[in-house]
Amino acid sequence: MILVTGANGNLGSATLAALRARGAIATGGSRIPGDGTRLLDFDEPSGIDLTGVSTLVLVSAGYAEDDQVIRRHAAVLDAAARDGVRHVVYTSLTGAGDHLGFALAHRATERLVRGRGVPWTILRNGLYAELFGGLLMWAGSGVESAFGDGALAAVARADLAEAAAVVAADPARHSGCTYDLVGTPITAADVADRLGVPHRTIGLDEYRRRLHATPELLPFQPPMLSSIASGVRHGFLDGTSPDLADILGRPVRDPLAVAVATAFAMAPQAVR
């Protein structure tokens, strides 16, 4: 049986759906289990039971500070080694993202994955096209961002979910491999042009000020988002790789269309 963690999240639920569409025997784990999923709370290590799981798809539990994320991942990886899991697939961060504010937890987890004695595959996922579109800020009849003229090799979340399902369904074929799963470079201006609106660049200082003034963001999130903006702006996240298309056996989805759809969904009613 294949178990996908974070089954209530966007990537986890999409991966589970992709596995089931392929006819795989798969279930999901979550701290709030629902129909077709089971209880799996990384913050309660004594209750983690992976008995009967052949392949574990470990979707990063990155919504926290680094120490908490790494502690969660260590707990589930310890359980995987103890309970006889035969392969771990970990959804990590693209290699180009080493400078980002949330890279450390991913790289530390990669060490843990390689050191537990369980066969593994690491999927270094690029940043979502949905995220890129969602980070554009509507101002009047146009959009603003701190991305400048920089490009992001964005990738549709659905492609990453399908790639995880392909690997998890035949893990032996991918044992010991680390893949860099990125898409086609797009810019904020590309999104704005497709929307038919102007794009204005703001400074990183102004962007950070706006983030800190956003009450729904948790304390660790403004530095993470600022690091993405700086990385894109200065050309560190536009590199490409054939790995995703090779795994999927087809061209990747157009990330620009995905980013545009996300940005449009956030547009003021007057713009639509």
mmCIF file of C-alpha atoms in Angstrom:
data_model
loop_
_atom_site.group_PDB
_atom_site.id
_atom_site.type_symbol
_atom_site.label_atom_id
_atom_site.label_comp_id
_atom_site.label_asym_id
_atom_site.label_seq_id
_atom_site.Cartn_x
_atom_site.Cartn_y
_atom_site.Cartn_z
ATOM 1 C CA MET A 1 0.000 0.000 0.000
ATOM 2 C CA ILE A 2 1.096 3.562 -0.761
ATOM 3 C CA LEU A 3 0.539 6.214 1.912
ATOM 4 C CA VAL A 4 0.545 9.928 1.060
ATOM 5 C CA THR A 5 1.044 12.338 3.962
ATOM 6 C CA GLY A 6 -0.614 15.724 4.124
ATOM 7 C CA ALA A 7 -3.651 14.282 2.374
ATOM 8 C CA ASN A 8 -5.814 17.301 3.231
ATOM 9 C CA GLY A 9 -3.368 19.696 1.572
ATOM 10 C CA ASN A 10 -3.322 20.726 -2.067
ATOM 11 C CA LEU A 11 -0.317 18.675 -3.169
ATOM 12 C CA GLY A 12 -1.095 15.663 -0.976
ATOM 13 C CA SER A 13 -4.723 15.397 -2.066
ATOM 14 C CA ALA A 14 -3.775 15.806 -5.732
ATOM 15 C CA THR A 15 -1.080 13.133 -5.424
ATOM 16 C CA LEU A 16 -3.498 10.726 -3.778
ATOM 17 C CA ALA A 17 -6.061 11.351 -6.516
ATOM 18 C CA ALA A 18 -3.428 10.788 -9.205
ATOM 19 C CA LEU A 19 -2.380 7.500 -7.622
ATOM 20 C CA ARG A 20 -5.958 6.256 -7.419
ATOM 21 C CA ALA A 21 -6.552 7.302 -11.033
ATOM 22 C CA ARG A 22 -3.655 5.030 -11.971
ATOM 23 C CA GLY A 23 -5.296 2.140 -10.122
ATOM 24 C CA ALA A 24 -2.790 2.130 -7.273
ATOM 25 C CA ILE A 25 -3.758 0.946 -3.807
ATOM 26 C CA ALA A 26 -3.205 4.159 -1.911
ATOM 27 C CA THR A 27 -4.458 5.987 1.125
ATOM 28 C CA GLY A 28 -3.770 9.328 2.722
ATOM 29 C CA GLY A 29 -2.678 10.387 6.164
ATOM 30 C CA SER A 30 -3.582 13.587 7.988
ATOM 31 C CA ARG A 31 -3.870 14.933 11.509
ATOM 32 C CA ILE A 32 -7.553 15.502 10.635
ATOM 33 C CA PRO A 33 -8.492 12.326 8.774
ATOM 34 C CA GLY A 34 -11.506 12.180 6.495
ATOM 35 C CA ASP A 35 -13.122 9.792 4.082
ATOM 36 C CA GLY A 36 -10.486 7.475 2.645
ATOM 37 C CA THR A 37 -7.675 8.791 4.863
ATOM 38 C CA ARG A 38 -6.251 7.815 8.233
ATOM 39 C CA LEU A 39 -4.907 9.608 11.290
ATOM 40 C CA LEU A 40 -1.267 10.623 10.957
ATOM 41 C CA ASP A 41 -0.082 13.362 13.286
ATOM 42 C CA PHE A 42 3.631 14.129 13.009
ATOM 43 C CA ASP A 43 3.459 16.012 16.318
ATOM 44 C CA GLU A 44 2.477 12.788 18.120
ATOM 45 C CA PRO A 45 5.368 10.425 17.264
ATOM 46 C CA SER A 46 4.165 7.648 19.533
ATOM 47 C CA GLY A 47 0.969 7.383 17.523
ATOM 48 C CA ILE A 48 2.561 7.136 14.072
ATOM 49 C CA ASP A 49 1.870 3.659 12.692
ATOM 50 C CA LEU A 50 3.083 2.820 9.182
ATOM 51 C CA THR A 51 2.600 -0.933 9.419
ATOM 52 C CA GLY A 52 1.582 -2.319 6.053
ATOM 53 C CA VAL A 53 2.825 0.699 4.102
ATOM 54 C CA SER A 54 5.138 -0.285 1.263
ATOM 55 C CA THR A 55 5.802 3.205 -0.146
ATOM 56 C CA LEU A 56 5.582 6.440 1.821
ATOM 57 C CA VAL A 57 5.087 9.690 -0.074
ATOM 58 C CA LEU A 58 6.303 12.258 2.438
ATOM 59 C CA VAL A 59 4.791 15.599 1.460
ATOM 60 C CA SER A 60 6.782 18.255 3.261
ATOM 61 C CA ALA A 61 5.102 19.536 6.421
ATOM 62 C CA GLY A 62 6.711 22.906 5.848
ATOM 63 C CA TYR A 63 4.059 25.153 7.365
ATOM 64 C CA ALA A 64 6.084 25.950 10.498
ATOM 65 C CA GLU A 65 9.509 27.046 11.728
ATOM 66 C CA ASP A 66 12.480 24.925 10.628
ATOM 67 C CA ASP A 67 12.992 23.102 13.924
ATOM 68 C CA GLN A 68 9.373 21.999 14.054
ATOM 69 C CA VAL A 69 9.363 20.889 10.404
ATOM 70 C CA ILE A 70 12.549 18.862 10.796
ATOM 71 C CA ARG A 71 11.312 17.294 14.034
ATOM 72 C CA ARG A 72 8.074 16.254 12.313
ATOM 73 C CA HIS A 73 9.886 14.751 9.350
ATOM 74 C CA ALA A 74 12.333 12.902 11.598
ATOM 75 C CA ALA A 75 9.455 11.343 13.521
ATOM 76 C CA VAL A 76 7.726 9.951 10.443
ATOM 77 C CA LEU A 77 11.005 8.757 8.912
ATOM 78 C CA ASP A 78 11.878 6.952 12.155
ATOM 79 C CA ALA A 79 8.496 5.251 11.986
ATOM 80 C CA ALA A 80 9.080 4.310 8.340
ATOM 81 C CA ALA A 81 12.346 2.576 9.216
ATOM 82 C CA ARG A 82 10.806 0.874 12.262
ATOM 83 C CA ASP A 83 7.614 -0.324 10.564
ATOM 84 C CA GLY A 84 9.195 -1.800 7.443
ATOM 85 C CA VAL A 85 8.377 0.793 4.796
ATOM 86 C CA ARG A 86 10.257 -0.251 1.673
ATOM 87 C CA HIS A 87 10.571 3.116 -0.093
ATOM 88 C CA VAL A 88 10.277 6.807 0.789
ATOM 89 C CA VAL A 89 9.447 9.495 -1.781
ATOM 90 C CA TYR A 90 10.087 12.988 -0.393
ATOM 91 C CA THR A 91 8.757 16.197 -1.976
ATOM 92 C CA SER A 92 11.610 18.638 -1.491
ATOM 93 C CA LEU A 93 12.604 22.012 -2.983
ATOM 94 C CA THR A 94 14.300 22.684 -6.314
ATOM 95 C CA GLY A 95 18.084 22.812 -6.162
ATOM 96 C CA ALA A 96 18.016 26.426 -7.373
ATOM 97 C CA GLY A 97 16.229 27.339 -4.160
ATOM 98 C CA ASP A 98 19.101 26.777 -1.740
ATOM 99 C CA HIS A 99 19.145 30.483 -0.851
ATOM 100 C CA LEU A 100 15.421 30.669 -0.086
ATOM 101 C CA GLY A 101 14.217 31.221 3.461
ATOM 102 C CA PHE A 102 12.650 27.756 3.699
ATOM 103 C CA ALA A 103 15.405 25.698 2.033
ATOM 104 C CA LEU A 104 17.165 24.556 5.189
ATOM 105 C CA ALA A 105 14.328 22.338 6.395
ATOM 106 C CA HIS A 106 14.202 20.631 3.007
ATOM 107 C CA ARG A 107 17.927 19.982 2.813
ATOM 108 C CA ALA A 108 18.015 18.750 6.403
ATOM 109 C CA THR A 109 15.156 16.384 5.625
ATOM 110 C CA GLU A 110 16.977 15.103 2.549
ATOM 111 C CA ARG A 111 19.844 14.121 4.865
ATOM 112 C CA LEU A 112 17.399 12.299 7.103
ATOM 113 C CA VAL A 113 15.825 10.503 4.150
ATOM 114 C CA ARG A 114 19.208 9.303 2.899
ATOM 115 C CA GLY A 115 20.334 8.259 6.368
ATOM 116 C CA ARG A 116 17.457 6.039 7.496
ATOM 117 C CA GLY A 117 18.467 2.940 5.523
ATOM 118 C CA VAL A 118 15.211 2.887 3.540
ATOM 119 C CA PRO A 119 15.381 3.146 -0.287
ATOM 120 C CA TRP A 120 14.417 6.656 -1.342
ATOM 121 C CA THR A 121 13.623 9.092 -4.127
ATOM 122 C CA ILE A 122 13.799 12.868 -3.710
ATOM 123 C CA LEU A 123 11.565 15.110 -5.813
ATOM 124 C CA ARG A 124 12.971 18.624 -5.738
ATOM 125 C CA ASN A 125 9.832 20.517 -6.651
ATOM 126 C CA GLY A 126 9.912 23.921 -8.281
ATOM 127 C CA LEU A 127 7.723 26.746 -7.029
ATOM 128 C CA TYR A 128 4.088 26.518 -8.027
ATOM 129 C CA ALA A 129 2.703 28.554 -10.902
ATOM 130 C CA GLU A 130 -0.327 29.002 -8.636
ATOM 131 C CA LEU A 131 1.920 30.640 -6.033
ATOM 132 C CA PHE A 132 3.499 32.968 -8.590
ATOM 133 C CA GLY A 133 0.105 34.156 -9.819
ATOM 134 C CA GLY A 134 -1.179 34.441 -6.281
ATOM 135 C CA LEU A 135 1.686 36.678 -5.191
ATOM 136 C CA LEU A 136 0.839 39.338 -7.736
ATOM 137 C CA MET A 137 -0.984 42.208 -6.037
ATOM 138 C CA TRP A 138 -3.857 43.996 -7.705
ATOM 139 C CA ALA A 139 -3.682 47.792 -7.570
ATOM 140 C CA GLY A 140 -6.416 49.586 -9.439
ATOM 141 C CA SER A 141 -6.609 48.167 -12.939
ATOM 142 C CA GLY A 142 -3.116 46.642 -12.886
ATOM 143 C CA VAL A 143 -0.853 44.359 -10.868
ATOM 144 C CA GLU A 144 2.220 45.005 -8.740
ATOM 145 C CA SER A 145 5.013 42.730 -7.594
ATOM 146 C CA ALA A 146 8.542 42.742 -6.235
ATOM 147 C CA PHE A 147 9.667 40.297 -8.942
ATOM 148 C CA GLY A 148 11.018 42.998 -11.269
ATOM 149 C CA ASP A 149 12.011 41.593 -14.661
ATOM 150 C CA GLY A 150 13.083 38.266 -13.165
ATOM 151 C CA ALA A 151 11.649 34.952 -14.304
ATOM 152 C CA LEU A 152 10.552 31.890 -12.338
ATOM 153 C CA ALA A 153 10.668 28.367 -13.768
ATOM 154 C CA ALA A 154 7.202 27.838 -12.350
ATOM 155 C CA VAL A 155 5.397 24.517 -12.443
ATOM 156 C CA ALA A 156 1.735 23.546 -12.205
ATOM 157 C CA ARG A 157 0.919 21.773 -8.959
ATOM 158 C CA ALA A 158 -0.982 19.105 -10.893
ATOM 159 C CA ASP A 159 2.193 18.147 -12.761
ATOM 160 C CA LEU A 160 4.113 17.723 -9.498
ATOM 161 C CA ALA A 161 1.317 15.585 -8.074
ATOM 162 C CA GLU A 162 1.272 13.398 -11.164
ATOM 163 C CA ALA A 163 5.065 13.032 -11.073
ATOM 164 C CA ALA A 164 4.906 11.931 -7.429
ATOM 165 C CA ALA A 165 2.250 9.386 -8.361
ATOM 166 C CA VAL A 166 4.331 8.031 -11.250
ATOM 167 C CA VAL A 167 7.349 7.571 -8.983
ATOM 168 C CA ALA A 168 5.393 6.112 -6.062
ATOM 169 C CA ALA A 169 3.630 3.603 -8.313
ATOM 170 C CA ASP A 170 6.978 2.166 -9.485
ATOM 171 C CA PRO A 171 9.515 3.273 -6.864
ATOM 172 C CA ALA A 172 12.236 0.724 -7.617
ATOM 173 C CA ARG A 173 12.748 2.326 -11.026
ATOM 174 C CA HIS A 174 13.575 5.636 -9.320
ATOM 175 C CA SER A 175 15.509 4.383 -6.291
ATOM 176 C CA GLY A 176 18.358 6.642 -5.222
ATOM 177 C CA CYS A 177 17.399 9.371 -7.702
ATOM 178 C CA THR A 178 17.072 13.065 -7.025
ATOM 179 C CA TYR A 179 14.989 14.893 -9.630
ATOM 180 C CA ASP A 180 14.723 18.631 -10.212
ATOM 181 C CA LEU A 181 11.103 19.238 -11.181
ATOM 182 C CA VAL A 182 10.777 22.728 -12.599
ATOM 183 C CA GLY A 183 8.815 24.214 -15.464
ATOM 184 C CA THR A 184 9.081 26.991 -18.035
ATOM 185 C CA PRO A 185 10.361 30.441 -16.969
ATOM 186 C CA ILE A 186 7.665 33.121 -16.760
ATOM 187 C CA THR A 187 7.722 36.728 -15.564
ATOM 188 C CA ALA A 188 5.234 38.967 -13.837
ATOM 189 C CA ALA A 189 5.084 41.005 -17.045
ATOM 190 C CA ASP A 190 4.121 37.834 -18.951
ATOM 191 C CA VAL A 191 1.191 37.311 -16.602
ATOM 192 C CA ALA A 192 0.153 40.956 -16.808
ATOM 193 C CA ASP A 193 0.329 40.929 -20.609
ATOM 194 C CA ARG A 194 -1.885 37.838 -20.780
ATOM 195 C CA LEU A 195 -4.326 39.548 -18.422
ATOM 196 C CA GLY A 196 -4.209 42.698 -20.520
ATOM 197 C CA VAL A 197 -3.185 44.929 -17.610
ATOM 198 C CA PRO A 198 -0.029 46.864 -16.690
ATOM 199 C CA HIS A 199 2.581 45.562 -14.244
ATOM 200 C CA ARG A 200 4.454 47.802 -11.833
ATOM 201 C CA THR A 201 7.542 46.761 -9.885
ATOM 202 C CA ILE A 202 7.859 47.711 -6.239
ATOM 203 C CA GLY A 203 11.010 47.576 -4.114
ATOM 204 C CA LEU A 204 11.810 44.718 -1.788
ATOM 205 C CA ASP A 205 11.613 47.074 1.180
ATOM 206 C CA GLU A 206 8.073 48.064 0.252
ATOM 207 C CA TYR A 207 7.147 44.426 -0.295
ATOM 208 C CA ARG A 208 8.473 43.408 3.112
ATOM 209 C CA ARG A 209 6.577 46.288 4.724
ATOM 210 C CA ARG A 210 3.340 45.108 3.121
ATOM 211 C CA LEU A 211 3.953 41.536 4.224
ATOM 212 C CA HIS A 212 4.523 42.539 7.834
ATOM 213 C CA ALA A 213 1.305 44.549 7.699
ATOM 214 C CA THR A 214 -0.695 41.497 6.585
ATOM 215 C CA PRO A 215 -2.277 40.117 9.768
ATOM 216 C CA GLU A 216 -3.085 36.642 8.435
ATOM 217 C CA LEU A 217 0.589 35.836 7.812
ATOM 218 C CA LEU A 218 2.455 33.919 10.513
ATOM 219 C CA PRO A 219 5.750 35.398 11.785
ATOM 220 C CA PHE A 220 7.984 33.111 9.710
ATOM 221 C CA GLN A 221 6.160 33.758 6.441
ATOM 222 C CA PRO A 222 7.220 37.323 5.489
ATOM 223 C CA PRO A 223 10.934 36.365 5.335
ATOM 224 C CA MET A 224 10.075 33.288 3.259
ATOM 225 C CA LEU A 225 8.004 35.272 0.765
ATOM 226 C CA SER A 226 10.591 38.061 0.616
ATOM 227 C CA SER A 227 13.270 35.513 -0.232
ATOM 228 C CA ILE A 228 11.154 34.223 -3.130
ATOM 229 C CA ALA A 229 10.725 37.748 -4.482
ATOM 230 C CA SER A 230 14.449 38.474 -4.207
ATOM 231 C CA GLY A 231 15.375 35.137 -5.786
ATOM 232 C CA VAL A 232 13.106 35.682 -8.773
ATOM 233 C CA ARG A 233 14.071 39.330 -9.149
ATOM 234 C CA HIS A 234 17.777 38.545 -9.255
ATOM 235 C CA GLY A 235 17.633 35.585 -11.606
ATOM 236 C CA PHE A 236 18.236 32.636 -9.299
ATOM 237 C CA LEU A 237 15.063 30.660 -10.024
ATOM 238 C CA ASP A 238 14.768 30.596 -13.808
ATOM 239 C CA GLY A 239 16.799 27.462 -14.579
ATOM 240 C CA THR A 240 15.155 24.589 -16.441
ATOM 241 C CA SER A 241 15.449 20.794 -16.305
ATOM 242 C CA PRO A 242 14.033 17.941 -18.420
ATOM 243 C CA ASP A 243 13.308 15.789 -15.362
ATOM 244 C CA LEU A 244 9.605 16.599 -15.000
ATOM 245 C CA ALA A 245 8.724 15.968 -18.644
ATOM 246 C CA ASP A 246 10.820 12.801 -18.597
ATOM 247 C CA ILE A 247 8.935 11.409 -15.601
ATOM 248 C CA LEU A 248 5.539 12.402 -16.988
ATOM 249 C CA GLY A 249 6.316 11.170 -20.482
ATOM 250 C CA ARG A 250 4.725 14.307 -21.951
ATOM 251 C CA PRO A 251 5.277 18.080 -22.083
ATOM 252 C CA VAL A 252 4.606 19.923 -18.860
ATOM 253 C CA ARG A 253 1.506 22.055 -18.454
ATOM 254 C CA ASP A 254 1.831 25.714 -19.410
ATOM 255 C CA PRO A 255 2.691 27.464 -16.122
ATOM 256 C CA LEU A 256 1.793 30.860 -17.549
ATOM 257 C CA ALA A 257 -1.828 29.784 -18.103
ATOM 258 C CA VAL A 258 -1.984 28.496 -14.524
ATOM 259 C CA ALA A 259 -0.478 31.681 -13.070
ATOM 260 C CA VAL A 260 -2.818 33.852 -15.135
ATOM 261 C CA ALA A 261 -5.881 31.903 -13.991
ATOM 262 C CA THR A 262 -4.820 32.273 -10.353
ATOM 263 C CA ALA A 263 -4.153 36.000 -10.675
ATOM 264 C CA PHE A 264 -7.432 36.557 -12.516
ATOM 265 C CA ALA A 265 -9.377 34.792 -9.772
ATOM 266 C CA MET A 266 -8.012 37.385 -7.320
ATOM 267 C CA ALA A 267 -8.841 40.389 -9.519
ATOM 268 C CA PRO A 268 -11.270 43.050 -8.302
ATOM 269 C CA GLN A 269 -14.747 42.661 -9.744
ATOM 270 C CA ALA A 270 -14.312 45.852 -11.760
ATOM 271 C CA VAL A 271 -11.386 44.321 -13.677
ATOM 272 C CA ARG A 272 -13.101 41.062 -14.591
#
